[in-house]
Coordinates of C-alpha atoms in Angstrom, one line a residue:
M1 CA 8.2 1.9 16.7
P2 CA 4.7 1.0 17.8
S3 CA 1.9 3.9 18.1
E4 CA 0.9 4.5 21.8
T5 CA -2.1 2.0 22.5
L6 CA -5.2 4.3 24.9
W7 CA -4.5 2.9 27.3
E8 CA -0.7 2.9 27.8
I9 CA -1.4 6.9 27.0
A10 CA -3.3 6.6 30.1
K11 CA -1.7 5.1 32.0
A12 CA 1.4 7.2 31.9
E13 CA -1.0 10.1 32.6
V14 CA -1.6 8.8 35.7
D15 CA 1.7 8.0 36.3
K16 CA 2.5 11.5 35.6
R17 CA -0.2 12.7 38.4
R18 CA 1.1 10.6 41.3
S19 CA 4.4 11.9 40.6
H20 CA 3.4 15.3 40.8
G21 CA 2.2 14.1 44.7
S22 CA -0.7 14.4 46.4
D23 CA -1.6 14.8 49.9
G24 CA -1.3 11.6 51.9
D25 CA -4.9 10.7 51.6
G26 CA -5.3 9.9 48.5
A27 CA -6.9 12.6 47.1
E28 CA -4.9 14.1 44.0
I29 CA -3.5 17.7 44.4
G30 CA -4.4 20.0 41.0
E31 CA -8.0 18.4 41.0
K32 CA -11.0 20.6 43.1
S33 CA -15.0 20.3 42.4
V34 CA -17.4 23.3 42.5
F35 CA -21.1 21.9 42.9
F36 CA -23.9 25.4 42.1
I37 CA -27.4 25.3 43.6
G38 CA -29.6 27.8 44.4
S39 CA -32.7 30.0 43.6
K40 CA -34.2 28.7 39.9
N41 CA -33.6 31.2 37.5
G42 CA -31.3 32.9 39.3
G43 CA -27.8 32.6 37.2
K44 CA -25.7 29.9 38.2
T45 CA -25.4 28.3 34.5
T46 CA -24.6 32.8 33.5
I47 CA -21.5 32.3 36.2
I48 CA -20.3 28.9 35.8
L49 CA -19.5 30.2 31.4
R50 CA -18.5 33.7 32.5
C51 CA -15.5 31.8 34.9
L52 CA -14.8 29.2 32.4
D53 CA -14.8 32.3 29.7
R54 CA -17.2 31.4 27.8
D55 CA -19.1 33.0 25.9
E56 CA -21.8 32.4 25.3
P57 CA -26.0 32.3 26.2
A58 CA -26.6 30.9 29.2
K59 CA -29.7 27.5 28.8
P60 CA -31.9 26.5 31.2
T61 CA -30.8 23.7 33.8
L62 CA -33.5 21.1 33.3
A63 CA -31.8 18.9 36.1
L64 CA -28.1 18.1 36.7
E65 CA -25.5 19.4 34.0
Y66 CA -21.5 18.9 34.6
T67 CA -19.0 20.6 32.4
Y68 CA -14.6 21.4 33.4
G69 CA -12.0 23.7 33.3
R70 CA -8.6 23.8 33.1
K71 CA -5.7 26.2 34.0
T72 CA -2.1 25.8 33.7
K73 CA 0.4 27.3 36.5
G74 CA 3.2 27.7 35.0
H75 CA 5.3 26.4 31.7
N76 CA 5.5 22.9 31.8
T77 CA 3.3 22.3 34.5
P78 CA 0.7 19.7 34.4
K79 CA -2.7 21.5 33.8
D80 CA -5.1 21.9 37.0
I81 CA -8.6 20.6 36.3
A82 CA -12.2 21.6 37.3
H83 CA -15.4 19.9 37.5
F84 CA -17.9 22.6 37.4
W85 CA -21.5 20.7 38.4
E86 CA -25.1 22.6 38.7
L87 CA -28.7 21.8 40.3
G88 CA -31.5 22.8 37.8
G89 CA -35.0 23.3 39.8
G90 CA -34.2 25.0 43.1
T91 CA -35.4 23.0 45.7
S92 CA -37.1 20.7 43.6
L93 CA -34.3 17.9 43.2
L94 CA -33.2 17.7 46.2
D95 CA -32.0 13.8 45.5
L96 CA -29.6 14.7 43.3
I97 CA -27.3 16.3 45.0
S98 CA -26.7 13.0 45.7
I99 CA -24.1 12.5 42.2
P100 CA -21.8 14.6 42.5
I101 CA -19.9 14.7 46.1
T102 CA -18.9 10.9 46.9
V103 CA -16.6 9.4 48.8
D104 CA -14.0 9.4 46.4
T105 CA -14.5 13.2 45.4
L106 CA -15.8 14.7 48.9
R107 CA -12.4 16.6 49.6
T108 CA -11.3 18.8 46.8
F109 CA -15.8 19.0 47.4
S110 CA -17.3 23.6 47.5
I111 CA -20.1 24.4 47.2
V112 CA -21.8 27.5 45.5
L113 CA -24.6 28.7 46.8
V114 CA -27.0 31.3 44.3
L115 CA -29.9 33.4 46.1
D116 CA -31.8 35.6 43.9
L117 CA -31.7 38.6 46.0
S118 CA -35.3 40.2 43.4
K119 CA -36.7 37.2 44.8
P120 CA -36.8 38.1 48.6
N121 CA -39.5 36.0 49.6
D122 CA -38.3 32.6 48.1
L123 CA -34.5 33.1 49.9
W124 CA -34.8 32.1 53.2
P125 CA -36.3 28.7 52.4
T126 CA -34.3 28.1 48.9
M127 CA -31.0 29.0 51.3
E128 CA -32.5 26.6 54.4
N129 CA -34.0 23.8 51.9
L130 CA -30.7 23.4 49.9
L131 CA -27.9 23.7 52.8
Q132 CA -29.3 21.7 54.8
A133 CA -30.1 18.8 52.2
T134 CA -26.2 19.5 50.8
K135 CA -24.9 18.9 55.1
C136 CA -27.0 16.2 55.5
H137 CA -25.8 14.7 52.4
V138 CA -21.5 15.2 53.1
D139 CA -22.4 14.3 56.6
K140 CA -24.2 11.4 55.6
V141 CA -20.7 10.7 53.2
T142 CA -18.2 12.1 55.5
M143 CA -19.4 8.9 58.3
K144 CA -19.0 6.7 55.2
L145 CA -15.0 7.8 54.4
G146 CA -14.3 7.3 58.4
K147 CA -15.6 3.4 58.1
T148 CA -12.6 3.3 55.4
N149 CA -10.2 6.0 56.1
S150 CA -10.7 7.6 59.7
K151 CA -7.4 10.4 59.5
A152 CA -9.1 11.5 56.2
S153 CA -12.6 11.9 57.6
A154 CA -11.0 13.2 61.4
E155 CA -8.9 15.9 59.3
M156 CA -12.4 16.8 58.0
R157 CA -13.8 17.6 60.5
Q158 CA -10.9 19.2 62.6
R159 CA -10.3 21.8 58.7
K160 CA -13.7 23.0 59.2
W161 CA -13.3 24.3 62.2
S162 CA -9.5 26.1 61.3
V163 CA -11.3 29.6 60.6
M164 CA -13.0 29.7 63.4
Q165 CA -10.6 31.4 66.5
K166 CA -9.7 29.3 69.2
D167 CA -10.5 32.0 72.0
H168 CA -13.9 33.4 69.1
P169 CA -17.2 34.4 71.5
D170 CA -19.3 33.3 68.8
R171 CA -17.0 29.9 68.8
E172 CA -20.2 27.8 70.3
L173 CA -22.9 29.4 68.7
I174 CA -22.1 28.9 65.4
D175 CA -22.2 25.6 63.0
P176 CA -19.0 25.6 60.0
F177 CA -20.2 24.3 56.8
P178 CA -18.7 20.2 56.3
I179 CA -17.1 22.2 53.3
P180 CA -15.9 24.6 52.1
L181 CA -19.0 27.0 51.4
V182 CA -19.9 30.5 49.2
I183 CA -23.3 32.3 49.2
I184 CA -23.8 34.6 45.9
G185 CA -27.0 37.4 45.7
S186 CA -27.0 37.6 41.6
K187 CA -29.0 39.6 40.5
Y188 CA -27.9 42.5 43.0
D189 CA -29.1 45.9 39.8
I190 CA -32.3 45.1 41.0
F191 CA -31.3 44.7 44.1
Q192 CA -30.9 48.1 44.5
D193 CA -33.5 49.8 43.9
F194 CA -35.7 47.7 47.2
D195 CA -36.4 50.0 50.0
P196 CA -33.1 50.9 52.4
E197 CA -35.8 48.8 55.2
K198 CA -35.5 45.7 53.2
R199 CA -33.1 46.0 51.9
K200 CA -30.6 46.5 54.8
V201 CA -32.3 43.1 56.6
I202 CA -31.1 40.5 54.1
C203 CA -28.2 41.9 53.3
K204 CA -27.7 41.5 57.9
T205 CA -29.4 38.2 57.4
L206 CA -27.5 36.9 54.7
R207 CA -24.0 37.8 56.9
F208 CA -25.7 36.1 59.7
V209 CA -25.1 33.0 57.6
A210 CA -22.5 33.1 56.3
H211 CA -20.4 33.9 59.9
Y212 CA -23.3 31.3 61.1
Y213 CA -22.0 28.7 58.5
G214 CA -18.2 29.3 58.3
A215 CA -19.6 30.5 54.5
S216 CA -17.7 33.8 52.4
L217 CA -20.4 35.8 51.4
M218 CA -20.9 38.3 48.1
F219 CA -23.4 39.7 46.2
T220 CA -22.8 39.9 41.8
S221 CA -24.4 41.7 39.2
K222 CA -24.0 42.8 35.1
S223 CA -21.1 45.4 37.0
E224 CA -18.0 44.6 35.9
A225 CA -16.4 44.9 39.5
L226 CA -18.3 43.3 40.9
L227 CA -19.1 40.2 37.9
L228 CA -14.7 40.3 38.7
K229 CA -14.9 40.1 42.1
M230 CA -17.4 37.0 42.4
R231 CA -15.2 35.2 39.1
G232 CA -11.5 35.8 41.2
V233 CA -13.5 33.9 44.4
I234 CA -14.7 30.4 42.0
N235 CA -11.1 31.2 40.5
Q236 CA -10.2 30.3 43.6
L237 CA -12.4 27.7 45.1
A238 CA -11.7 25.0 41.7
F239 CA -8.1 26.2 41.2
G240 CA -6.4 28.0 44.2
I241 CA -6.8 27.3 48.2
D242 CA -10.2 28.5 50.2
K243 CA -10.5 30.9 52.5
S244 CA -13.6 31.7 55.4
D245 CA -14.7 35.1 55.8
I246 CA -15.8 34.0 59.3
G247 CA -13.9 35.8 61.6
K248 CA -14.3 39.8 60.0
L249 CA -18.4 39.0 60.3
Q250 CA -20.2 39.8 63.9
A251 CA -23.4 38.8 64.7
H252 CA -24.3 36.8 67.9
S253 CA -28.4 36.0 67.0
P254 CA -29.2 32.0 66.4
M255 CA -30.6 31.3 63.3
E256 CA -33.7 30.2 64.6
L257 CA -34.1 33.7 65.6
W258 CA -33.2 35.5 62.4
K259 CA -35.2 33.0 60.1
K260 CA -38.4 34.5 62.6
V261 CA -37.0 37.9 62.1
Y262 CA -36.8 37.2 58.2
E263 CA -39.9 35.5 57.5
K264 CA -42.0 38.8 59.6
L265 CA -41.0 40.8 57.2
F266 CA -41.1 38.1 53.4
P267 CA -42.8 34.9 54.1
P268 CA -42.7 32.3 52.3
K269 CA -44.0 31.2 49.4
S270 CA -46.0 27.4 50.2
T271 CA -44.0 24.6 50.1
S272 CA -45.9 23.6 46.6
T273 CA -45.7 26.0 44.8
L274 CA -41.0 26.6 45.4
K275 CA -41.0 21.7 45.1
A276 CA -43.1 22.6 41.4
I277 CA -41.6 21.7 38.1
Q278 CA -42.5 22.9 35.3
D279 CA -42.6 20.3 32.2
P280 CA -43.0 21.3 28.7
A281 CA -43.8 18.2 27.6
R282 CA -47.3 17.5 30.0
D283 CA -48.0 21.3 28.4
P284 CA -51.1 20.5 27.1
Q285 CA -51.2 23.6 24.6
Y286 CA -48.1 20.6 22.4
T287 CA -49.9 17.6 22.2
E288 CA -49.2 15.5 19.6
S289 CA -50.5 11.7 20.0
E290 CA -47.9 10.2 18.8
V291 CA -45.1 11.8 20.5
D292 CA -46.5 11.4 23.8
E293 CA -47.2 8.0 22.7
M294 CA -43.5 7.4 22.2
R295 CA -42.8 9.5 25.7
I296 CA -44.9 7.0 27.6
Q297 CA -42.8 4.2 26.0
K298 CA -39.5 5.7 26.7
D299 CA -40.5 7.1 30.7
Q300 CA -42.2 3.5 31.1
E301 CA -38.3 2.0 29.8
L302 CA -37.1 4.7 31.9
E303 CA -38.6 3.3 34.7
Q304 CA -37.5 -0.5 34.3
Y305 CA -33.8 0.7 33.6
K306 CA -34.0 2.4 37.1
R307 CA -35.0 -0.3 38.9
S308 CA -32.5 -3.1 37.4
S309 CA -30.1 0.2 38.4
S310 CA -31.3 0.6 41.4
K311 CA -30.7 -3.5 42.7
T312 CA -26.8 -3.2 40.9
W313 CA -26.4 -0.2 42.6
K314 CA -27.5 -1.8 46.2
Q315 CA -25.8 -5.3 45.0
I316 CA -21.9 -3.2 44.9
E317 CA -22.9 -0.9 47.9
L318 CA -23.0 -5.0 49.8
D319 CA -19.7 -6.5 48.1
S320 CA -18.0 -3.1 49.1

């Protein structure tokens, strides 16, 4: 009997997944995506490595990185797959948010926003810029989904309100995030040494933000207990059912009021500072003529490729 070809193996794998059921709208069960965004050097990579049980040093994320994890539910059952995306650069690479979140992945997507508690002056603008950019893109993709699958789009809009009781007093004051959202305050070990009044403002502000967006909120540090709790929440997003703490939090102020209260104590740094991204290749102390000439040539080739790819994708968009 001849051995199976690669295509036959791939087809058998797809058929096996389909035989285990789907949600009825094309989104396969057992395959989810988690997108980590947040503060630059805030600990996103470390959290991902911990969740995947990878004992390796965390390296700086320069742009957008991808990895994945697998988990077996039981004996002789197919493994669930979790796709982990990470956006580097803090708020400097907002355009890259659109790459992992597509019509095909939207219904199985979750967002993890990691905020560095040790840098409170950057916390609000980082949170605001990233969540607004992500929400804007998700809304666009949801509208696009509605043109081809109105049922799935309607279910998504309904699902985002499912965590809020119909008679909840804050129902008219909040705006639940369109897809599951977890907010993690990192470096709590440094944060706990802050002035008590500053800690109180930061905690209350983050609790309100989580309440406003229908998100879960937690803190993490080098503490093993906090790391285990954080890992459990992330694994729930990646391999289980998402949940929210929206019904447990109490806040009655609009977002703009909280922003003013927070920024009065922690004024944000200039926008230019937030958007700046340091490129070691352009640092004068590393100048080397032959390498720099080759770099210029490759940059030009990359720009030409981008223009060519942009035309190709636009044509695909029109054809579809």
